[in-house]
C-alpha cells in the first residue's frame, strides 16, 4: 500500500507536535504545508524539511497532490477550510474546537458527507494512554456497571504564554480544555441526555471563564461531574492530567495524579502505573498530550487506508460540541439543558 500524502494548514504552536507525530506515523507523510504567516511557514518548513510551502490554502488545494489535509489552525478558519477540502474531495482532519457554533459544525459534517469525504476531529485526549487504560478496565467488566463518575482537570499551569489567544476570547476553559474533558466523559460513560453547568472567572487578566463545574446525566442512567479549572494552585502541578473516579456495581476505578490507576473489584485491589511514553521529540509535562497526537494521527492513517470510520469523526464530535454549547447555555440561564434538542 502506497504511503498517504498529507498537507498541513496552520504552522503554529500546536502544529509542531502534529508535524513531529506525522514523522512517526506508519503509512502517511506530510508533503506540503500552508500558513498565512510567512515566518511560521519558514520555521516549520525548515525544521521538518518540507519544500512545498503555501501562504494561501486555496492555492495549495488548487495544486493538489495530497490525499488528505490536516487543519491545525484556530477555530475561526475551520469552517472555511473544511469546506475547501470538501469541495476538492480531500479527506480532512480538523483540530478542536471543531467549529465556533454547533450550527457551523453540522453544516461541515453535512457537506463532507455529501461530498463523500472522511472528516475527523483532532479530539486527541480520549487517545491518551491513561484514558485508554480506564476504558479497557471498564470494558473488562471488572467494576460492573458504572453508575457514577468524575472527570477532573484542575491546574494552575500558564497556558497563556504559549497560546496568548486563550486569554482574549469571551469563552475560555470549556471551549478550549473542557471540550476534551466532556469528550472523555462521553467516551467512558456514553452519550449525555441532560447537562447543568456553573462557571467562574478567577483570573482577572483574562476575558473568559477559567473554572467550570458541569453535571451530566448520561443516557445509560449514570451521573457524572466534569470539573475543570485553570485557577487551581496545587502543591504538585498536575497539568495536563485528567483525573477520573468511577463507581460501578461491583467495584471502582481511580485514576489519580502521577498516572496511578487503582481498580477495586470483587477479587481485591490492583494498582498499576499507566504513564504515557516520553516520545523522542516530546517534553514533560506535555508528553501525555504529545503521545495522544501520535495515536490519533496513526488512527486516521489506518482508517483512511481501510476506509472505515474514525473514533472522533465529525458526526461523533457534534455530540461533544453540543455539550460545550449546552454548558455555556446552562451557565448563562441557570437551567438544565436537554442535549437531544440541540442535535
Ligand atoms: P496558533 O495561533 O499558534 O497557530 C495557528 C496558525 O494557523 C498560525 O500560525 C496562523 O497564522 C495560521 N492560520 C490561521 N488561519 C489560517 C488560514 N486561514 N490559512 C493559513 N494559516 C492560517 O494556534 P495553536 O495554539 O497552534 O492552536 C491551533 C489549534 O490547535 C486550536 O484550535 C487549538 O484549540 C488547538 N490545540 C489543540 C490541542 C490538543 O491537544 N488537541 C492543544 C493545543 C491547541
Ligand atoms: O488548547 C488546549 C488543549 O487543547 O490542550 C491543552 C491546551 O493546550 C491548553 O488548555
mmCIF file of C-alpha atoms and ligand atoms in Angstrom:
data_model
loop_
_atom_site.group_PDB
_atom_site.id
_atom_site.type_symbol
_atom_site.label_atom_id
_atom_site.label_comp_id
_atom_site.label_asym_id
_atom_site.label_seq_id
_atom_site.Cartn_x
_atom_site.Cartn_y
_atom_site.Cartn_z
ATOM 1 C CA UNK A 1 0.000 0.000 0.000
ATOM 2 C CA UNK A 2 1.416 3.387 -1.058
ATOM 3 C CA UNK A 3 2.126 5.919 1.670
ATOM 4 C CA UNK A 4 -0.663 8.506 2.099
ATOM 5 C CA UNK A 5 0.375 12.067 1.353
ATOM 6 C CA UNK A 6 -0.905 14.833 3.599
ATOM 7 C CA UNK A 7 -0.879 18.629 3.627
ATOM 8 C CA UNK A 8 -0.973 20.621 6.868
ATOM 9 C CA UNK A 9 -2.585 24.059 7.243
ATOM 10 C CA UNK A 10 -1.576 26.216 10.227
ATOM 11 C CA UNK A 11 2.051 26.029 11.354
ATOM 12 C CA UNK A 12 1.544 27.474 14.845
ATOM 13 C CA UNK A 13 2.181 26.425 18.441
ATOM 14 C CA UNK A 14 0.459 23.031 18.404
ATOM 15 C CA UNK A 15 1.234 22.079 14.793
ATOM 16 C CA UNK A 16 4.833 21.371 15.826
ATOM 17 C CA UNK A 17 3.533 18.340 17.745
ATOM 18 C CA UNK A 18 1.452 17.244 14.767
ATOM 19 C CA UNK A 19 4.437 17.566 12.412
ATOM 20 C CA UNK A 20 6.658 15.519 14.752
ATOM 21 C CA UNK A 21 3.939 12.893 15.093
ATOM 22 C CA UNK A 22 3.446 12.636 11.306
ATOM 23 C CA UNK A 23 7.142 11.686 11.062
ATOM 24 C CA UNK A 24 6.382 8.699 13.348
ATOM 25 C CA UNK A 25 3.058 7.672 11.751
ATOM 26 C CA UNK A 26 3.291 4.488 9.674
ATOM 27 C CA UNK A 27 1.701 4.855 6.244
ATOM 28 C CA UNK A 28 1.475 8.656 5.953
ATOM 29 C CA UNK A 29 3.724 11.653 5.476
ATOM 30 C CA UNK A 30 3.314 15.420 5.081
ATOM 31 C CA UNK A 31 4.285 16.710 1.628
ATOM 32 C CA UNK A 32 3.020 20.327 1.747
ATOM 33 C CA UNK A 33 2.390 22.970 4.395
ATOM 34 C CA UNK A 34 0.474 26.239 4.486
ATOM 35 C CA UNK A 35 0.400 29.246 6.799
ATOM 36 C CA UNK A 36 -0.572 32.811 6.081
ATOM 37 C CA UNK A 37 2.255 33.926 8.399
ATOM 38 C CA UNK A 38 5.495 33.655 6.351
ATOM 39 C CA UNK A 39 7.677 33.389 9.467
ATOM 40 C CA UNK A 40 5.770 30.369 10.806
ATOM 41 C CA UNK A 41 5.786 28.816 7.320
ATOM 42 C CA UNK A 42 9.559 29.128 7.047
ATOM 43 C CA UNK A 43 10.209 27.942 10.586
ATOM 44 C CA UNK A 44 8.149 24.759 10.211
ATOM 45 C CA UNK A 45 9.207 24.162 6.587
ATOM 46 C CA UNK A 46 12.889 24.372 7.546
ATOM 47 C CA UNK A 47 12.511 22.331 10.749
ATOM 48 C CA UNK A 48 10.726 19.449 9.008
ATOM 49 C CA UNK A 49 12.326 19.715 5.569
ATOM 50 C CA UNK A 50 9.088 20.410 3.639
ATOM 51 C CA UNK A 51 9.707 22.005 0.233
ATOM 52 C CA UNK A 52 6.119 22.705 -0.860
ATOM 53 C CA UNK A 53 5.052 25.793 1.103
ATOM 54 C CA UNK A 54 1.959 27.987 0.627
ATOM 55 C CA UNK A 55 0.722 31.248 2.139
ATOM 56 C CA UNK A 56 -2.785 30.574 0.842
ATOM 57 C CA UNK A 57 -4.796 27.373 1.332
ATOM 58 C CA UNK A 58 -6.781 27.871 -1.894
ATOM 59 C CA UNK A 59 -3.534 27.856 -3.897
ATOM 60 C CA UNK A 60 -2.408 24.668 -2.149
ATOM 61 C CA UNK A 61 -5.706 22.886 -2.878
ATOM 62 C CA UNK A 62 -5.560 24.085 -6.498
ATOM 63 C CA UNK A 63 -2.101 22.477 -6.892
ATOM 64 C CA UNK A 64 -3.269 19.277 -5.154
ATOM 65 C CA UNK A 65 -1.039 16.217 -4.988
ATOM 66 C CA UNK A 66 -2.103 15.095 -1.495
ATOM 67 C CA UNK A 67 -4.567 12.509 -0.144
ATOM 68 C CA UNK A 68 -5.689 14.366 2.993
ATOM 69 C CA UNK A 69 -5.420 17.696 4.764
ATOM 70 C CA UNK A 70 -4.629 18.284 8.441
ATOM 71 C CA UNK A 71 -6.177 21.584 9.590
ATOM 72 C CA UNK A 72 -4.222 22.871 12.610
ATOM 73 C CA UNK A 73 -5.427 26.474 12.615
ATOM 74 C CA UNK A 74 -7.503 28.107 15.370
ATOM 75 C CA UNK A 75 -11.289 27.789 15.251
ATOM 76 C CA UNK A 76 -12.168 30.924 13.239
ATOM 77 C CA UNK A 77 -10.884 29.371 9.993
ATOM 78 C CA UNK A 78 -12.117 25.779 10.494
ATOM 79 C CA UNK A 79 -15.410 26.011 8.611
ATOM 80 C CA UNK A 80 -13.948 27.701 5.525
ATOM 81 C CA UNK A 81 -11.012 25.275 5.364
ATOM 82 C CA UNK A 82 -13.148 22.146 5.843
ATOM 83 C CA UNK A 83 -15.488 23.432 3.108
ATOM 84 C CA UNK A 84 -12.482 23.968 0.836
ATOM 85 C CA UNK A 85 -11.354 20.389 1.495
ATOM 86 C CA UNK A 86 -14.845 19.029 0.768
ATOM 87 C CA UNK A 87 -15.094 20.996 -2.495
ATOM 88 C CA UNK A 88 -11.784 19.430 -3.611
ATOM 89 C CA UNK A 89 -12.902 15.966 -2.345
ATOM 90 C CA UNK A 90 -9.943 15.854 0.045
ATOM 91 C CA UNK A 91 -10.431 13.947 3.352
ATOM 92 C CA UNK A 92 -9.857 16.284 6.303
ATOM 93 C CA UNK A 93 -8.721 16.292 9.903
ATOM 94 C CA UNK A 94 -9.807 19.401 11.797
ATOM 95 C CA UNK A 95 -8.386 20.495 15.158
ATOM 96 C CA UNK A 96 -10.681 21.053 18.137
ATOM 97 C CA UNK A 97 -12.748 23.090 18.790
ATOM 98 C CA UNK A 98 -14.310 21.767 15.598
ATOM 99 C CA UNK A 99 -16.346 24.932 15.000
ATOM 100 C CA UNK A 100 -17.376 28.163 16.642
ATOM 101 C CA UNK A 101 -21.037 27.064 16.787
ATOM 102 C CA UNK A 102 -22.898 23.774 16.624
ATOM 103 C CA UNK A 103 -24.713 25.132 13.535
ATOM 104 C CA UNK A 104 -21.392 25.550 11.713
ATOM 105 C CA UNK A 105 -20.276 22.082 12.779
ATOM 106 C CA UNK A 106 -23.496 20.482 11.485
ATOM 107 C CA UNK A 107 -23.030 22.241 8.130
ATOM 108 C CA UNK A 108 -19.421 20.989 7.923
ATOM 109 C CA UNK A 109 -20.453 17.388 8.666
ATOM 110 C CA UNK A 110 -23.295 17.550 6.126
ATOM 111 C CA UNK A 111 -21.059 18.972 3.396
ATOM 112 C CA UNK A 112 -18.347 16.333 3.873
ATOM 113 C CA UNK A 113 -20.984 13.569 3.907
ATOM 114 C CA UNK A 114 -22.462 14.926 0.661
ATOM 115 C CA UNK A 115 -19.002 15.050 -0.915
ATOM 116 C CA UNK A 116 -18.242 11.523 0.356
ATOM 117 C CA UNK A 117 -15.184 12.851 2.162
ATOM 118 C CA UNK A 118 -13.977 11.404 5.529
ATOM 119 C CA UNK A 119 -13.791 14.011 8.290
ATOM 120 C CA UNK A 120 -12.123 13.533 11.676
ATOM 121 C CA UNK A 121 -11.856 15.999 14.534
ATOM 122 C CA UNK A 122 -8.427 16.033 16.203
ATOM 123 C CA UNK A 123 -10.005 15.274 19.600
ATOM 124 C CA UNK A 124 -6.966 13.535 20.995
ATOM 125 C CA UNK A 125 -7.488 13.394 24.773
ATOM 126 C CA UNK A 126 -9.502 10.136 24.600
ATOM 127 C CA UNK A 127 -6.398 8.655 22.938
ATOM 128 C CA UNK A 128 -4.183 9.309 25.977
ATOM 129 C CA UNK A 129 -2.680 6.142 27.450
ATOM 130 C CA UNK A 130 -4.238 6.608 30.936
ATOM 131 C CA UNK A 131 -7.709 7.291 29.465
ATOM 132 C CA UNK A 132 -7.477 4.225 27.214
ATOM 133 C CA UNK A 133 -6.414 2.209 30.288
ATOM 134 C CA UNK A 134 -9.541 3.278 32.188
ATOM 135 C CA UNK A 135 -11.721 2.358 29.206
ATOM 136 C CA UNK A 136 -10.079 -1.067 28.948
ATOM 137 C CA UNK A 137 -10.743 -1.824 32.625
ATOM 138 C CA UNK A 138 -14.351 -0.681 32.333
ATOM 139 C CA UNK A 139 -14.892 -2.810 29.200
ATOM 140 C CA UNK A 140 -13.478 -5.863 31.010
ATOM 141 C CA UNK A 141 -16.447 -5.721 33.402
ATOM 142 C CA UNK A 142 -14.127 -5.550 36.454
ATOM 143 C CA UNK A 143 -16.254 -2.936 38.224
ATOM 144 C CA UNK A 144 -19.638 -3.987 36.845
ATOM 145 C CA UNK A 145 -21.987 -1.303 35.526
ATOM 146 C CA UNK A 146 -20.755 2.218 36.214
ATOM 147 C CA UNK A 147 -23.363 4.422 37.915
ATOM 148 C CA UNK A 148 -21.239 7.471 38.856
ATOM 149 C CA UNK A 149 -18.162 9.252 37.547
ATOM 150 C CA UNK A 150 -15.964 12.300 37.960
ATOM 151 C CA UNK A 151 -13.695 13.664 35.234
ATOM 152 C CA UNK A 152 -11.483 16.338 36.681
ATOM 153 C CA UNK A 153 -8.846 18.675 35.251
ATOM 154 C CA UNK A 154 -7.655 21.239 37.810
ATOM 155 C CA UNK A 155 -4.453 23.183 37.216
ATOM 156 C CA UNK A 156 -2.647 26.491 37.646
ATOM 157 C CA UNK A 157 -0.389 25.957 34.603
ATOM 158 C CA UNK A 158 0.334 29.034 32.486
ATOM 159 C CA UNK A 159 -1.229 28.129 29.151
ATOM 160 C CA UNK A 160 -1.366 31.768 28.060
ATOM 161 C CA UNK A 161 2.346 32.175 27.300
ATOM 162 C CA UNK A 162 2.221 29.535 24.530
ATOM 163 C CA UNK A 163 -1.360 30.282 23.439
ATOM 164 C CA UNK A 164 -1.975 34.021 24.090
ATOM 165 C CA UNK A 165 -5.336 33.950 22.257
ATOM 166 C CA UNK A 166 -6.749 31.880 25.132
ATOM 167 C CA UNK A 167 -6.735 34.984 27.349
ATOM 168 C CA UNK A 168 -8.587 37.071 24.773
ATOM 169 C CA UNK A 169 -11.798 35.177 23.942
ATOM 170 C CA UNK A 170 -15.187 35.681 25.626
ATOM 171 C CA UNK A 171 -15.122 31.902 26.153
ATOM 172 C CA UNK A 172 -12.133 30.092 27.601
ATOM 173 C CA UNK A 173 -11.896 26.897 29.602
ATOM 174 C CA UNK A 174 -14.992 24.989 28.455
ATOM 175 C CA UNK A 175 -14.345 25.699 24.764
ATOM 176 C CA UNK A 176 -10.575 25.114 24.978
ATOM 177 C CA UNK A 177 -9.990 22.399 27.574
ATOM 178 C CA UNK A 178 -13.351 21.320 28.987
ATOM 179 C CA UNK A 179 -14.241 20.182 25.475
ATOM 180 C CA UNK A 180 -11.656 17.392 25.918
ATOM 181 C CA UNK A 181 -12.930 16.502 29.403
ATOM 182 C CA UNK A 182 -16.532 16.364 28.161
ATOM 183 C CA UNK A 183 -15.391 14.154 25.282
ATOM 184 C CA UNK A 184 -13.652 11.826 27.758
ATOM 185 C CA UNK A 185 -16.868 11.653 29.825
ATOM 186 C CA UNK A 186 -18.781 10.629 26.681
ATOM 187 C CA UNK A 187 -16.064 8.145 25.695
ATOM 188 C CA UNK A 188 -16.138 6.474 29.118
ATOM 189 C CA UNK A 189 -19.798 6.687 30.204
ATOM 190 C CA UNK A 190 -21.595 7.173 26.893
ATOM 191 C CA UNK A 191 -23.789 9.895 25.457
ATOM 192 C CA UNK A 192 -25.451 12.524 27.566
ATOM 193 C CA UNK A 193 -29.174 13.287 27.976
ATOM 194 C CA UNK A 194 -29.085 16.491 30.062
ATOM 195 C CA UNK A 195 -26.446 18.899 31.383
ATOM 196 C CA UNK A 196 -26.261 21.571 34.085
ATOM 197 C CA UNK A 197 -23.268 23.911 34.461
ATOM 198 C CA UNK A 198 -21.822 26.704 36.587
ATOM 199 C CA UNK A 199 -18.809 28.827 35.605
ATOM 200 C CA UNK A 200 -16.496 31.439 37.152
ATOM 201 C CA UNK A 201 -13.650 33.691 36.130
ATOM 202 C CA UNK A 202 -10.990 33.824 38.859
ATOM 203 C CA UNK A 203 -8.020 35.231 36.900
ATOM 204 C CA UNK A 204 -8.723 38.955 36.335
ATOM 205 C CA UNK A 205 -6.195 39.127 33.481
ATOM 206 C CA UNK A 206 -8.312 37.030 31.098
ATOM 207 C CA UNK A 207 -11.689 37.598 29.443
ATOM 208 C CA UNK A 208 -13.383 34.205 29.637
ATOM 209 C CA UNK A 209 -14.292 31.728 32.363
ATOM 210 C CA UNK A 210 -11.437 29.723 33.898
ATOM 211 C CA UNK A 211 -13.476 27.449 36.186
ATOM 212 C CA UNK A 212 -16.445 25.244 35.279
ATOM 213 C CA UNK A 213 -18.435 22.599 37.143
ATOM 214 C CA UNK A 214 -20.730 20.510 34.966
ATOM 215 C CA UNK A 215 -23.268 17.840 35.940
ATOM 216 C CA UNK A 216 -24.076 15.227 33.273
ATOM 217 C CA UNK A 217 -26.985 12.776 33.153
ATOM 218 C CA UNK A 218 -25.834 10.019 30.792
ATOM 219 C CA UNK A 219 -28.314 8.113 28.620
ATOM 220 C CA UNK A 220 -27.205 4.929 30.451
ATOM 221 C CA UNK A 221 -28.573 6.321 33.725
ATOM 222 C CA UNK A 222 -25.112 7.098 35.119
ATOM 223 C CA UNK A 223 -24.412 10.531 36.585
ATOM 224 C CA UNK A 224 -21.079 12.296 36.257
ATOM 225 C CA UNK A 225 -19.310 15.506 37.131
ATOM 226 C CA UNK A 226 -16.883 17.243 34.789
ATOM 227 C CA UNK A 227 -14.902 19.851 36.712
ATOM 228 C CA UNK A 228 -12.207 21.953 35.066
ATOM 229 C CA UNK A 229 -10.091 24.822 36.342
ATOM 230 C CA UNK A 230 -7.032 26.836 35.341
ATOM 231 C CA UNK A 231 -7.212 28.731 38.633
ATOM 232 C CA UNK A 232 -6.177 25.921 40.983
ATOM 233 C CA UNK A 233 -2.842 26.280 42.785
ATOM 234 C CA UNK A 234 -1.737 22.846 43.949
ATOM 235 C CA UNK A 235 1.401 21.613 45.704
ATOM 236 C CA UNK A 236 2.336 19.454 42.681
ATOM 237 C CA UNK A 237 1.110 20.896 39.378
ATOM 238 C CA UNK A 238 -0.940 18.177 37.615
ATOM 239 C CA UNK A 239 -1.009 19.681 34.074
ATOM 240 C CA UNK A 240 -2.121 18.097 31.779
ATOM 241 C CA UNK A 241 -3.559 15.130 33.657
ATOM 242 C CA UNK A 242 -7.266 14.294 33.633
ATOM 243 C CA UNK A 243 -8.163 12.517 36.874
ATOM 244 C CA UNK A 244 -11.025 10.019 36.868
ATOM 245 C CA UNK A 245 -13.205 8.426 39.519
ATOM 246 C CA UNK A 246 -15.733 5.760 38.576
ATOM 247 C CA UNK A 247 -18.017 3.758 40.849
ATOM 248 C CA UNK A 248 -19.673 0.625 39.481
ATOM 249 C CA UNK A 249 -21.986 -2.071 40.772
ATOM 250 C CA UNK A 250 -19.031 -4.405 41.505
ATOM 251 C CA UNK A 251 -16.154 -2.027 42.234
ATOM 252 C CA UNK A 252 -14.432 1.242 41.454
ATOM 253 C CA UNK A 253 -11.686 2.854 39.383
ATOM 254 C CA UNK A 254 -9.475 5.736 40.482
ATOM 255 C CA UNK A 255 -7.043 7.365 38.038
ATOM 256 C CA UNK A 256 -5.071 9.694 40.256
ATOM 257 C CA UNK A 257 -2.270 12.208 39.874
ATOM 258 C CA UNK A 258 1.010 10.668 38.715
ATOM 259 C CA UNK A 259 -0.815 8.298 36.325
ATOM 260 C CA UNK A 260 -1.698 5.856 39.117
ATOM 261 C CA UNK A 261 -4.582 3.520 38.313
ATOM 262 C CA UNK A 262 -6.350 1.754 41.162
ATOM 263 C CA UNK A 263 -9.024 -0.802 40.384
ATOM 264 C CA UNK A 264 -11.086 -2.267 43.188
ATOM 265 C CA UNK A 265 -13.153 -5.292 42.214
ATOM 266 C CA UNK A 266 -14.686 -8.408 43.752
ATOM 267 C CA UNK A 267 -11.238 -10.078 43.848
ATOM 268 C CA UNK A 268 -9.375 -7.217 45.505
ATOM 269 C CA UNK A 269 -7.355 -4.158 44.548
ATOM 270 C CA UNK A 270 -4.957 -3.818 41.590
ATOM 271 C CA UNK A 271 -2.654 -0.819 41.302
ATOM 272 C CA UNK A 272 -0.752 -0.012 38.116
ATOM 273 C CA UNK A 273 1.288 2.746 36.519
ATOM 274 C CA UNK A 274 -0.393 3.970 33.327
ATOM 275 C CA UNK A 275 2.126 6.702 32.479
ATOM 276 C CA UNK A 276 2.393 7.774 28.864
ATOM 277 C CA UNK A 277 5.616 7.150 26.960
ATOM 278 C CA UNK A 278 8.066 10.013 26.591
ATOM 279 C CA UNK A 279 8.445 10.020 22.783
ATOM 280 C CA UNK A 280 11.861 11.069 21.418
ATOM 281 C CA UNK A 281 10.550 14.518 20.398
ATOM 282 C CA UNK A 282 8.292 15.043 23.419
ATOM 283 C CA UNK A 283 8.885 17.080 26.561
ATOM 284 C CA UNK A 284 7.352 16.941 30.035
ATOM 285 C CA UNK A 285 4.686 17.774 31.088
ATOM 286 C CA UNK A 286 3.222 17.821 27.554
ATOM 287 C CA UNK A 287 4.275 14.219 26.783
ATOM 288 C CA UNK A 288 0.850 12.808 27.675
ATOM 289 C CA UNK A 289 -0.817 15.050 25.084
ATOM 290 C CA UNK A 290 2.013 14.551 22.587
ATOM 291 C CA UNK A 291 1.714 10.762 22.716
ATOM 292 C CA UNK A 292 -2.037 11.044 22.072
ATOM 293 C CA UNK A 293 -1.349 13.183 18.985
ATOM 294 C CA UNK A 294 0.663 10.330 17.509
ATOM 295 C CA UNK A 295 -2.083 7.849 18.465
ATOM 296 C CA UNK A 296 -4.911 9.811 16.818
ATOM 297 C CA UNK A 297 -2.892 10.548 13.664
ATOM 298 C CA UNK A 298 -1.961 6.843 13.342
ATOM 299 C CA UNK A 299 -5.669 6.011 13.800
ATOM 300 C CA UNK A 300 -6.524 8.429 10.951
ATOM 301 C CA UNK A 301 -3.921 6.907 8.619
ATOM 302 C CA UNK A 302 -5.161 3.379 9.419
ATOM 303 C CA UNK A 303 -8.855 4.270 8.962
ATOM 304 C CA UNK A 304 -8.221 6.212 5.755
ATOM 305 C CA UNK A 305 -6.314 3.221 4.390
ATOM 306 C CA UNK A 306 -9.060 0.687 5.240
ATOM 307 C CA UNK A 307 -11.994 3.024 4.521
ATOM 308 C CA UNK A 308 -13.664 2.772 7.947
ATOM 309 C CA UNK A 309 -14.992 5.476 10.296
ATOM 310 C CA UNK A 310 -12.743 7.195 12.858
ATOM 311 C CA UNK A 311 -13.489 7.249 16.584
ATOM 312 C CA UNK A 312 -13.784 11.062 16.627
ATOM 313 C CA UNK A 313 -15.464 11.611 13.259
ATOM 314 C CA UNK A 314 -17.128 14.963 12.582
ATOM 315 C CA UNK A 315 -20.516 13.315 13.230
ATOM 316 C CA UNK A 316 -19.332 11.932 16.582
ATOM 317 C CA UNK A 317 -17.870 15.276 17.581
ATOM 318 C CA UNK A 318 -21.242 17.041 17.166
ATOM 319 C CA UNK A 319 -22.246 15.264 20.385
ATOM 320 C CA UNK A 320 -19.199 16.669 22.208
ATOM 321 C CA UNK A 321 -19.642 20.163 20.792
ATOM 322 C CA UNK A 322 -23.313 20.056 21.859
ATOM 323 C CA UNK A 323 -22.111 19.591 25.450
ATOM 324 C CA UNK A 324 -19.896 22.680 25.122
ATOM 325 C CA UNK A 325 -22.795 24.772 23.810
ATOM 326 C CA UNK A 326 -25.103 23.376 26.474
ATOM 327 C CA UNK A 327 -22.606 24.180 29.238
ATOM 328 C CA UNK A 328 -22.446 27.846 28.204
ATOM 329 C CA UNK A 329 -26.262 27.986 27.845
ATOM 330 C CA UNK A 330 -26.807 26.383 31.224
ATOM 331 C CA UNK A 331 -24.256 28.609 32.989
ATOM 332 C CA UNK A 332 -25.923 31.698 31.497
ATOM 333 C CA UNK A 333 -29.538 30.678 32.164
ATOM 334 C CA UNK A 334 -29.120 28.638 35.349
ATOM 335 C CA UNK A 335 -31.212 25.910 33.688
ATOM 336 C CA UNK A 336 -30.655 22.257 32.778
ATOM 337 C CA UNK A 337 -30.245 21.722 29.020
ATOM 338 C CA UNK A 338 -31.704 18.813 27.007
ATOM 339 C CA UNK A 339 -28.869 17.635 24.724
ATOM 340 C CA UNK A 340 -31.131 15.744 22.293
ATOM 341 C CA UNK A 341 -32.906 19.005 21.455
ATOM 342 C CA UNK A 342 -29.601 20.504 20.264
ATOM 343 C CA UNK A 343 -28.643 17.656 17.925
HETATM 344 P P1 LIG B 1 -1.574 29.286 16.753
HETATM 345 O O1 LIG B 1 -2.249 30.616 16.687
HETATM 346 O O2 LIG B 1 -0.248 29.187 17.443
HETATM 347 O O3 LIG B 1 -1.370 28.694 15.287
HETATM 348 C C1 LIG B 1 -2.344 28.788 14.290
HETATM 349 C C2 LIG B 1 -1.613 29.037 12.984
HETATM 350 O O4 LIG B 1 -2.561 28.977 11.927
HETATM 351 C C3 LIG B 1 -0.961 30.420 12.905
HETATM 352 O O5 LIG B 1 0.401 30.275 12.531
HETATM 353 C C4 LIG B 1 -1.777 31.170 11.846
HETATM 354 O O6 LIG B 1 -1.013 32.075 11.085
HETATM 355 C C5 LIG B 1 -2.287 30.006 10.994
HETATM 356 N N1 LIG B 1 -3.555 30.283 10.289
HETATM 357 C C6 LIG B 1 -4.736 30.704 10.825
HETATM 358 N N2 LIG B 1 -5.680 30.784 9.871
HETATM 359 C C7 LIG B 1 -5.095 30.399 8.706
HETATM 360 C C8 LIG B 1 -5.571 30.247 7.383
HETATM 361 N N3 LIG B 1 -6.838 30.509 7.041
HETATM 362 N N4 LIG B 1 -4.701 29.824 6.437
HETATM 363 C C9 LIG B 1 -3.416 29.545 6.752
HETATM 364 N N5 LIG B 1 -2.910 29.667 8.001
HETATM 365 C C10 LIG B 1 -3.751 30.087 8.966
HETATM 366 O O7 LIG B 1 -2.641 28.305 17.417
HETATM 367 P P2 LIG B 1 -2.334 26.918 18.178
HETATM 368 O O8 LIG B 1 -2.129 27.199 19.626
HETATM 369 O O9 LIG B 1 -1.339 26.131 17.427
HETATM 370 O O10 LIG B 1 -3.775 26.233 18.075
HETATM 371 C C11 LIG B 1 -4.266 25.737 16.872
HETATM 372 C C12 LIG B 1 -5.455 24.825 17.169
HETATM 373 O O11 LIG B 1 -4.969 23.716 17.921
HETATM 374 C C13 LIG B 1 -6.537 25.482 18.035
HETATM 375 O O12 LIG B 1 -7.796 25.145 17.517
HETATM 376 C C14 LIG B 1 -6.318 24.884 19.422
HETATM 377 O O13 LIG B 1 -7.508 24.773 20.186
HETATM 378 C C15 LIG B 1 -5.777 23.529 19.068
HETATM 379 N N6 LIG B 1 -4.969 22.893 20.116
HETATM 380 C C16 LIG B 1 -5.216 21.584 20.324
HETATM 381 C C17 LIG B 1 -4.540 20.903 21.318
HETATM 382 C C18 LIG B 1 -4.852 19.454 21.514
HETATM 383 O O14 LIG B 1 -4.355 18.824 22.426
HETATM 384 N N7 LIG B 1 -5.677 18.875 20.659
HETATM 385 C C19 LIG B 1 -3.593 21.574 22.094
HETATM 386 C C20 LIG B 1 -3.340 22.919 21.818
HETATM 387 C C21 LIG B 1 -4.035 23.574 20.814
HETATM 388 O O1 LIG B 2 -5.513 24.302 23.932
HETATM 389 C C1 LIG B 2 -5.541 23.322 24.941
HETATM 390 C C2 LIG B 2 -5.678 21.933 24.559
HETATM 391 O O2 LIG B 2 -6.357 21.540 23.642
HETATM 392 O O3 LIG B 2 -4.989 21.136 25.414
HETATM 393 C C3 LIG B 2 -4.330 21.904 26.404
HETATM 394 C C4 LIG B 2 -4.306 23.309 25.837
HETATM 395 O O4 LIG B 2 -3.104 23.467 25.094
HETATM 396 C C5 LIG B 2 -4.370 24.423 26.856
HETATM 397 O O5 LIG B 2 -5.552 24.357 27.574
#
